[in-house]
Short mmCIF file of C-alpha atoms and ligand atoms in Angstrom, two decimals:
data_model
loop_
_atom_site.label_atom_id
_atom_site.label_comp_id
_atom_site.label_asym_id
_atom_site.label_seq_id
_atom_site.Cartn_x
_atom_site.Cartn_y
_atom_site.Cartn_z
CA MET A 1 34.44 -15.81 7.37
CA THR A 2 31.43 -17.74 6.09
CA ASP A 3 28.52 -17.98 8.48
CA ILE A 4 27.96 -21.73 8.65
CA SER A 5 24.30 -21.49 9.61
CA THR A 6 23.25 -19.37 6.61
CA GLY A 7 26.13 -19.81 4.21
CA THR A 8 26.37 -16.03 3.80
CA ARG A 9 29.46 -13.95 4.22
CA PRO A 10 29.12 -10.90 6.50
CA GLY A 11 29.26 -7.62 4.53
CA ARG A 12 32.51 -5.71 4.32
CA PHE A 13 30.96 -2.97 6.40
CA PRO A 14 29.60 -4.31 9.69
CA GLU A 15 27.13 -1.43 9.80
CA LEU A 16 25.15 0.17 7.03
CA VAL A 17 27.02 3.04 5.35
CA PRO A 18 24.25 5.60 4.89
CA MET A 19 23.85 7.66 1.72
CA VAL A 20 23.82 10.92 3.63
CA ARG A 21 24.00 12.18 7.17
CA PRO A 22 23.25 15.77 8.10
CA THR A 23 26.15 17.94 9.18
CA VAL A 24 24.81 19.20 12.50
CA GLU A 25 26.97 19.74 15.55
CA ALA A 26 25.06 19.42 18.82
CA ASP A 27 27.62 21.31 20.90
CA ALA A 28 27.24 23.36 24.09
CA GLU A 29 26.57 26.55 22.11
CA MET A 30 23.67 24.86 20.31
CA GLU A 31 22.26 23.45 23.53
CA LEU A 32 22.33 26.84 25.23
CA ALA A 33 20.78 28.65 22.26
CA ILE A 34 17.91 26.18 21.96
CA LYS A 35 17.19 26.54 25.66
CA GLU A 36 17.21 30.33 25.39
CA ILE A 37 14.91 30.29 22.38
CA LEU A 38 12.42 28.01 24.13
CA GLN A 39 12.48 30.21 27.24
CA SER A 40 12.16 33.46 25.26
CA GLY A 41 8.69 32.61 23.95
CA MET A 42 9.75 33.93 20.51
CA LEU A 43 9.64 30.72 18.51
CA THR A 44 9.37 31.74 14.89
CA ASN A 45 10.64 34.34 12.45
CA GLY A 46 12.53 36.44 15.00
CA ARG A 47 16.07 37.59 15.75
CA HIS A 48 17.85 34.32 14.86
CA VAL A 49 16.10 34.05 11.50
CA ARG A 50 17.12 37.64 10.72
CA GLU A 51 20.71 36.93 11.78
CA PHE A 52 20.77 33.88 9.55
CA GLU A 53 19.45 35.89 6.59
CA GLU A 54 22.15 38.52 7.11
CA ALA A 55 24.92 35.97 7.49
CA ALA A 56 23.73 34.15 4.36
CA CYS A 57 23.69 37.41 2.35
CA ALA A 58 27.29 38.07 3.39
CA TYR A 59 28.46 34.54 2.65
CA LEU A 60 26.70 34.34 -0.73
CA GLY A 61 27.40 37.93 -1.76
CA VAL A 62 23.76 38.62 -2.59
CA GLY A 63 21.53 41.57 -1.76
CA HIS A 64 18.57 39.92 -0.04
CA ALA A 65 17.82 36.60 1.61
CA VAL A 66 14.37 35.50 2.75
CA ALA A 67 14.31 32.43 4.98
CA VAL A 68 11.33 30.12 4.54
CA SER A 69 10.06 26.82 5.88
CA ASN A 70 11.43 24.77 2.96
CA CYS A 71 12.56 25.07 -0.65
CA THR A 72 9.33 23.79 -2.20
CA THR A 73 7.37 26.54 -0.43
CA GLY A 74 10.07 29.05 -1.41
CA LEU A 75 9.68 28.20 -5.08
CA MET A 76 5.87 28.40 -4.83
CA LEU A 77 6.13 31.84 -3.23
CA VAL A 78 8.54 33.08 -5.92
CA PHE A 79 6.15 32.00 -8.70
CA ARG A 80 3.24 33.58 -6.84
CA CYS A 81 5.08 36.86 -6.24
CA LEU A 82 6.16 37.05 -9.88
CA GLU A 83 2.52 36.42 -10.82
CA LEU A 84 3.50 33.81 -13.38
CA THR A 85 0.74 32.03 -15.27
CA GLY A 86 1.29 29.40 -17.92
CA ASP A 87 3.95 26.83 -18.73
CA ILE A 88 7.28 26.82 -16.96
CA VAL A 89 10.19 25.05 -18.61
CA VAL A 90 11.93 22.69 -16.19
CA PRO A 91 14.37 19.80 -16.55
CA SER A 92 12.74 16.39 -16.17
CA PHE A 93 16.00 15.18 -14.64
CA THR A 94 15.39 16.71 -11.21
CA PHE A 95 13.85 15.98 -7.84
CA MET A 96 10.05 15.86 -7.79
CA ALA A 97 9.72 19.08 -5.75
CA SER A 98 10.91 21.24 -8.70
CA GLY A 99 7.87 20.18 -10.72
CA HIS A 100 5.48 20.08 -7.76
CA ALA A 101 6.21 23.74 -6.91
CA ILE A 102 5.22 24.69 -10.46
CA GLY A 103 1.98 22.70 -10.14
CA TRP A 104 1.11 24.12 -6.72
CA SER A 105 1.57 27.67 -7.98
CA GLY A 106 -1.12 27.00 -10.58
CA ASN A 107 1.30 26.72 -13.48
CA ARG A 108 2.13 23.79 -15.73
CA VAL A 109 5.46 22.05 -16.27
CA ARG A 110 7.03 21.86 -19.69
CA PHE A 111 9.83 19.33 -19.66
CA ALA A 112 13.22 19.95 -21.25
CA ASP A 113 16.20 17.64 -21.61
CA ALA A 114 19.51 17.67 -19.76
CA ASP A 115 23.03 18.21 -21.05
CA PRO A 116 24.73 14.81 -21.34
CA ARG A 117 27.97 16.10 -19.78
CA THR A 118 26.86 18.40 -16.95
CA TRP A 119 23.46 16.71 -16.39
CA THR A 120 21.96 20.19 -15.88
CA LEU A 121 19.22 21.84 -17.97
CA ASP A 122 20.45 22.05 -21.58
CA PRO A 123 19.97 25.57 -23.05
CA HIS A 124 19.80 24.07 -26.56
CA ALA A 125 16.85 21.98 -25.45
CA VAL A 126 15.23 24.99 -23.79
CA ALA A 127 15.52 27.31 -26.82
CA PRO A 128 12.63 25.82 -28.83
CA LEU A 129 10.44 25.64 -25.70
CA VAL A 130 10.51 29.24 -24.42
CA GLN A 131 8.46 30.76 -27.22
CA ASP A 132 5.19 31.03 -25.27
CA ALA A 133 6.44 29.93 -21.85
CA ALA A 134 5.85 31.95 -18.67
CA GLY A 135 9.28 31.25 -17.23
CA VAL A 136 12.19 28.86 -16.84
CA LEU A 137 13.08 26.92 -13.69
CA ALA A 138 16.69 25.67 -13.86
CA VAL A 139 18.38 23.38 -11.34
CA HIS A 140 21.96 23.14 -10.05
CA THR A 141 21.86 19.37 -10.35
CA PHE A 142 23.85 17.66 -7.56
CA GLY A 143 25.58 21.01 -6.95
CA VAL A 144 26.94 21.67 -10.45
CA PRO A 145 25.85 25.19 -11.44
CA CYS A 146 23.53 25.23 -14.44
CA ASP A 147 24.39 27.33 -17.50
CA THR A 148 22.80 30.57 -16.28
CA GLY A 149 24.61 32.63 -18.95
CA SER A 150 22.84 30.98 -21.88
CA LEU A 151 19.58 30.46 -20.00
CA GLN A 152 19.40 34.12 -18.95
CA GLU A 153 19.94 35.19 -22.56
CA LEU A 154 17.10 32.95 -23.70
CA CYS A 155 14.80 34.28 -20.99
CA ASP A 156 15.73 37.90 -21.76
CA SER A 157 14.96 37.35 -25.45
CA ARG A 158 11.41 36.37 -24.47
CA GLY A 159 11.06 38.75 -21.52
CA ILE A 160 10.39 35.93 -19.07
CA PRO A 161 12.02 35.28 -15.68
CA LEU A 162 14.71 32.70 -14.95
CA VAL A 163 14.09 31.18 -11.52
CA ILE A 164 16.68 28.82 -10.10
CA ASP A 165 16.08 25.78 -7.93
CA ALA A 166 19.34 25.98 -5.97
CA ALA A 167 18.31 23.20 -3.56
CA HIS A 168 21.65 21.45 -4.15
CA GLY A 169 23.75 24.55 -4.60
CA PHE A 170 24.66 25.97 -1.20
CA GLY A 171 28.43 26.41 -1.45
CA SER A 172 28.64 26.05 -5.25
CA ARG A 173 30.43 28.64 -7.36
CA TYR A 174 29.67 29.91 -10.87
CA PRO A 175 32.36 29.97 -13.57
CA ASP A 176 32.66 33.76 -13.04
CA GLY A 177 33.76 33.15 -9.44
CA THR A 178 30.57 34.36 -7.73
CA MET A 179 28.70 32.13 -5.33
CA VAL A 180 25.51 30.42 -6.43
CA GLY A 181 22.63 32.54 -5.10
CA GLY A 182 22.93 35.74 -7.11
CA LYS A 183 21.68 34.83 -10.59
CA GLY A 184 18.29 34.69 -12.25
CA VAL A 185 15.46 36.68 -10.70
CA ALA A 186 15.79 34.54 -7.56
CA GLU A 187 17.52 31.39 -6.38
CA VAL A 188 15.93 29.06 -3.83
CA PHE A 189 18.02 26.81 -1.56
CA SER A 190 16.84 23.83 0.43
CA LEU A 191 18.11 23.44 4.00
CA SER A 192 16.57 20.03 4.62
CA PRO A 193 18.73 17.33 6.26
CA THR A 194 20.14 15.85 3.05
CA LYS A 195 21.41 19.16 1.69
CA THR A 196 24.89 20.68 2.20
CA LEU A 197 23.71 23.17 4.84
CA SER A 198 20.82 22.13 7.03
CA THR A 199 18.48 23.83 9.48
CA GLY A 200 16.44 20.68 10.05
CA GLU A 201 13.78 21.81 7.62
CA GLY A 202 14.19 25.11 5.86
CA GLY A 203 14.66 27.06 2.67
CA LEU A 204 16.33 30.29 1.64
CA ILE A 205 15.32 32.56 -1.22
CA THR A 206 18.06 34.89 -2.45
CA THR A 207 17.63 37.79 -4.85
CA ASN A 208 19.10 41.14 -5.78
CA ASP A 209 15.62 42.55 -6.40
CA ALA A 210 14.60 44.55 -3.29
CA ALA A 211 10.94 44.83 -4.29
CA LEU A 212 10.67 41.09 -4.86
CA ALA A 213 12.35 40.40 -1.49
CA ALA A 214 9.84 42.67 0.28
CA ARG A 215 6.93 40.96 -1.44
CA LEU A 216 8.32 37.54 -0.50
CA ARG A 217 8.47 38.59 3.18
CA THR A 218 4.78 39.42 3.03
CA ALA A 219 4.06 36.24 1.07
CA ARG A 220 5.65 33.96 3.68
CA ASP A 221 3.34 35.52 6.28
CA TYR A 222 -0.03 34.71 4.62
CA GLY A 223 0.27 37.75 2.35
CA ASN A 224 -0.21 39.96 5.42
CA PRO A 225 2.22 42.90 5.52
CA GLY A 226 1.45 43.42 9.22
CA ASP A 227 -1.85 45.34 9.22
CA TYR A 228 -4.08 42.26 9.07
CA ASP A 229 -5.23 43.07 5.55
CA SER A 230 -3.89 40.26 3.36
CA ARG A 231 -2.99 41.58 -0.09
CA PHE A 232 -2.84 38.22 -1.89
CA PHE A 233 -2.91 34.48 -1.21
CA GLY A 234 0.30 34.03 0.68
CA LEU A 235 0.84 31.15 3.03
CA ASN A 236 2.68 30.26 6.20
CA GLY A 237 6.22 29.84 4.91
CA ARG A 238 8.06 31.05 8.00
CA MET A 239 11.23 29.60 9.46
CA THR A 240 11.40 28.73 13.15
CA GLU A 241 13.90 30.42 15.47
CA VAL A 242 15.61 27.11 16.27
CA SER A 243 16.15 26.58 12.55
CA GLY A 244 17.40 30.18 12.21
CA PHE A 245 19.97 29.56 14.91
CA MET A 246 20.97 26.22 13.34
CA GLY A 247 21.60 28.16 10.13
CA VAL A 248 23.87 30.73 11.80
CA HIS A 249 25.70 27.95 13.64
CA ALA A 250 26.17 25.82 10.50
CA LEU A 251 27.23 28.80 8.41
CA ASN A 252 30.05 29.62 10.86
CA ARG A 253 31.58 26.22 10.14
CA PHE A 254 30.38 25.76 6.61
CA SER A 255 33.63 26.40 4.71
CA HIS A 256 35.41 23.81 6.80
CA TRP A 257 32.81 21.10 6.22
CA LEU A 258 32.40 21.96 2.55
CA GLY A 259 36.16 21.63 2.05
CA ILE A 260 36.10 18.14 3.54
CA ARG A 261 33.07 17.18 1.48
CA ARG A 262 34.82 18.31 -1.71
CA SER A 263 37.99 16.40 -0.89
CA LEU A 264 35.98 13.23 -0.23
CA ALA A 265 34.18 13.64 -3.56
CA GLU A 266 37.50 14.20 -5.32
CA ARG A 267 38.89 11.08 -3.66
CA TYR A 268 35.98 9.09 -5.10
CA ARG A 269 36.61 10.57 -8.52
CA SER A 270 40.33 9.89 -8.55
CA ARG A 271 40.00 6.38 -7.07
CA LEU A 272 37.35 5.33 -9.59
CA ASP A 273 38.98 7.14 -12.50
CA GLY A 274 39.77 4.93 -15.46
CA LEU A 275 37.38 2.15 -14.46
CA PRO A 276 35.73 1.16 -17.78
CA GLY A 277 32.08 2.14 -18.10
CA LEU A 278 31.96 4.64 -15.23
CA SER A 279 31.73 8.39 -15.83
CA PHE A 280 31.23 11.50 -13.73
CA GLN A 281 29.36 14.76 -13.98
CA ALA A 282 31.33 17.45 -15.84
CA ILE A 283 31.92 20.67 -13.91
CA PRO A 284 32.17 23.77 -16.14
CA GLU A 285 35.62 25.39 -16.29
CA GLY A 286 36.11 27.73 -13.34
CA ALA A 287 32.98 26.53 -11.51
CA ALA A 288 32.87 24.54 -8.27
CA SER A 289 30.29 21.99 -7.14
CA SER A 290 28.95 21.78 -3.60
CA TYR A 291 28.88 18.01 -4.20
CA LYS A 292 25.44 17.68 -2.69
CA ASP A 293 25.66 14.26 -4.31
CA LEU A 294 28.39 12.25 -5.97
CA GLY A 295 26.77 10.57 -8.94
CA ILE A 296 28.26 8.04 -11.30
CA LEU A 297 26.91 7.01 -14.66
CA VAL A 298 27.14 3.28 -15.33
CA ASP A 299 27.52 2.11 -18.94
CA ALA A 300 26.38 -1.50 -18.45
CA THR A 301 28.15 -2.89 -21.50
CA ARG A 302 31.54 -1.42 -20.69
CA PHE A 303 31.31 -1.82 -16.92
CA GLY A 304 30.09 -5.41 -17.32
CA MET A 305 27.03 -4.94 -15.13
CA THR A 306 23.88 -2.84 -15.06
CA ARG A 307 23.36 0.07 -12.69
CA ASP A 308 20.62 -1.88 -10.91
CA LEU A 309 22.86 -4.88 -10.32
CA LEU A 310 25.72 -2.67 -9.09
CA ALA A 311 23.32 -1.03 -6.62
CA GLU A 312 22.16 -4.45 -5.49
CA ARG A 313 25.72 -5.72 -5.01
CA LEU A 314 26.73 -2.62 -3.06
CA GLY A 315 23.58 -2.95 -0.96
CA SER A 316 24.42 -6.56 -0.11
CA GLU A 317 27.76 -5.26 1.21
CA ASN A 318 25.97 -2.71 3.41
CA VAL A 319 26.65 0.29 1.17
CA SER A 320 23.54 2.43 0.58
CA THR A 321 23.08 4.07 -2.79
CA ARG A 322 20.29 6.00 -4.48
CA LYS A 323 19.08 5.92 -8.04
CA TYR A 324 18.67 9.68 -8.39
CA PHE A 325 16.61 10.76 -10.33
CA SER A 326 14.88 7.58 -11.36
CA PRO A 327 12.20 7.58 -12.55
CA ALA A 328 12.65 11.00 -14.14
CA LEU A 329 9.87 13.49 -13.49
CA HIS A 330 7.99 12.90 -16.77
CA GLN A 331 7.98 9.16 -15.98
CA GLN A 332 6.29 9.61 -12.59
CA THR A 333 2.60 8.91 -12.00
CA ALA A 334 1.80 12.46 -10.87
CA TYR A 335 2.94 13.75 -14.29
CA ARG A 336 1.23 11.15 -16.47
CA ASP A 337 -1.17 13.69 -17.97
CA ILE A 338 1.49 16.30 -18.79
CA PRO A 339 2.22 16.24 -22.51
CA VAL A 340 5.88 15.63 -23.35
CA VAL A 341 6.66 17.98 -26.22
CA ALA A 342 10.43 17.60 -26.35
CA ASP A 343 13.01 14.88 -26.82
CA LEU A 344 14.01 13.66 -23.35
CA SER A 345 16.42 10.93 -24.37
CA VAL A 346 19.39 12.24 -22.34
CA THR A 347 17.15 12.43 -19.26
CA GLU A 348 15.94 8.87 -19.79
CA GLU A 349 19.49 7.64 -20.27
CA LEU A 350 20.65 9.38 -17.07
CA ALA A 351 17.66 8.11 -15.09
CA ALA A 352 18.37 4.56 -16.24
CA SER A 353 22.12 4.62 -15.54
CA MET A 354 22.79 6.91 -12.58
CA ILE A 355 23.70 5.91 -9.09
CA THR A 356 24.74 8.16 -6.21
CA LEU A 357 27.25 6.98 -3.62
CA PRO A 358 27.44 7.69 0.12
CA LEU A 359 28.78 11.18 0.85
CA TYR A 360 28.64 13.38 3.94
CA SER A 361 31.15 15.72 5.47
CA HIS A 362 32.15 13.69 8.50
CA MET A 363 32.46 10.44 6.58
CA PRO A 364 35.90 8.89 7.12
CA ALA A 365 38.13 9.00 4.00
CA ARG A 366 38.90 5.34 4.62
CA VAL A 367 35.26 4.44 3.97
CA VAL A 368 35.38 6.22 0.61
CA GLU A 369 38.49 4.23 -0.29
CA GLU A 370 36.92 0.94 0.74
CA ILE A 371 33.80 1.66 -1.30
CA CYS A 372 35.99 2.41 -4.33
CA ASP A 373 37.93 -0.84 -3.81
CA LEU A 374 34.64 -2.68 -3.55
CA ILE A 375 33.38 -1.19 -6.82
CA ARG A 376 36.65 -2.20 -8.50
CA GLU A 377 36.24 -5.76 -7.18
CA ILE A 378 32.62 -5.92 -8.35
CA HIS A 379 33.76 -4.77 -11.78
CA ALA A 380 36.55 -7.37 -11.89
CA THR A 381 34.12 -10.16 -10.99
CA ALA A 382 31.70 -8.96 -13.65
CA GLN A 383 34.53 -8.97 -16.21
CA LYS A 384 35.44 -12.54 -15.28
CA ALA A 385 31.82 -13.57 -15.63
CA GLY A 386 32.20 -12.41 -19.23
CA GLY A 387 29.29 -10.04 -19.21
CA ARG A 388 26.84 -12.71 -18.11
CA ALA A 389 25.88 -10.48 -15.21
CA SER A 390 24.58 -7.77 -17.48
C1 PLP B 401 15.40 18.74 -1.89
C2 PLP B 401 14.99 19.39 -3.16
C3 PLP B 401 13.91 20.28 -3.20
C4 PLP B 401 12.94 20.45 -2.07
O1 PLP B 401 13.49 20.98 -0.94
P1 PLP B 401 12.60 21.07 0.40
O2 PLP B 401 13.40 21.97 1.26
O3 PLP B 401 12.53 19.67 0.93
O4 PLP B 401 11.29 21.59 0.04
C5 PLP B 401 13.66 20.97 -4.38
N1 PLP B 401 14.41 20.76 -5.46
C6 PLP B 401 15.45 19.89 -5.48
C7 PLP B 401 16.25 19.74 -6.72
C8 PLP B 401 15.75 19.15 -4.32
O5 PLP B 401 16.72 18.25 -4.35
#
């Protein structure tokens, strides 16, 4: 099957296998609802947004849900409403928006390292950093719930709030069996297209604190409680009605799609299991990941090839991958002036060796199997090359 004109072999996949595709069903119900919304003249923060908030509260088992325009804005509003000022401890192994939200709220990031097994914020690394911190922002990295038990204890000992960036966590479960969404002072989900539940763009703040929820509702509306006398510097963080409806619609089918997503992720894990030099994210006993992403850690020496070369080889076969989160936050230009006061060696190791593989709910299981076979072949070739490739 060699193309004579170029000497190249066509990739195993005739079309690019994307990293992610949003799970959105454009069915007749959706079509009708969008038409009705457009005709109603009520385009933002109305009945559908309220319905979505109620449905999300029921699904997540949490007292209050405040829908916002995106997760970054949601985090900024939480920091503003808690009136935090100072340094906020955050993992460096996260998406840039976690740190940006801290910066935009007028606070400063203080980087902490990740746990080498779960890849989430390591409470042991946080302990020496909370002394004079204003708060902690933890992340459910790739959908694996962070250690909220230990982190909450640390925060309580200093009297500071634990805020959770739950961008990856819609559908995840804590070791105690409760859904992600009910811990810390507030959890903030992202509903952007690459996340497990999407409303196009969108975010959802969940909390069991009624006063905070009420303040957040004012905050997302410029700080105006409705009498045109703004009480503080809020902003426009509202969700549109079309997004609200998309949320209700997606939530009705969410368990089904999440189940498929989990089984695809487990198929990856079992098919790649035992391949030398590859390891997976540990999920705490009793917890469940939403599998927002399926990451693998590549030990170049044992696998026979670096992470970068593996990504390149997969790319040449039409398989998209991402190097999440590389560079880590403290290595990015926007953070060059932030002093690094802690050891971030686990973070740097993860950033240098991680790769995420294609995963979305309606991806055919066959494609997962073919990608696994391809990775096994790439490994075998690297072995034969006697490590020259690394
Ligand atoms: C996607 C993401 C965000 C930002 O979400 P938006 O809805 O795009 O603002 C924040 N934190 C993490 C960890 C993310 O992956």
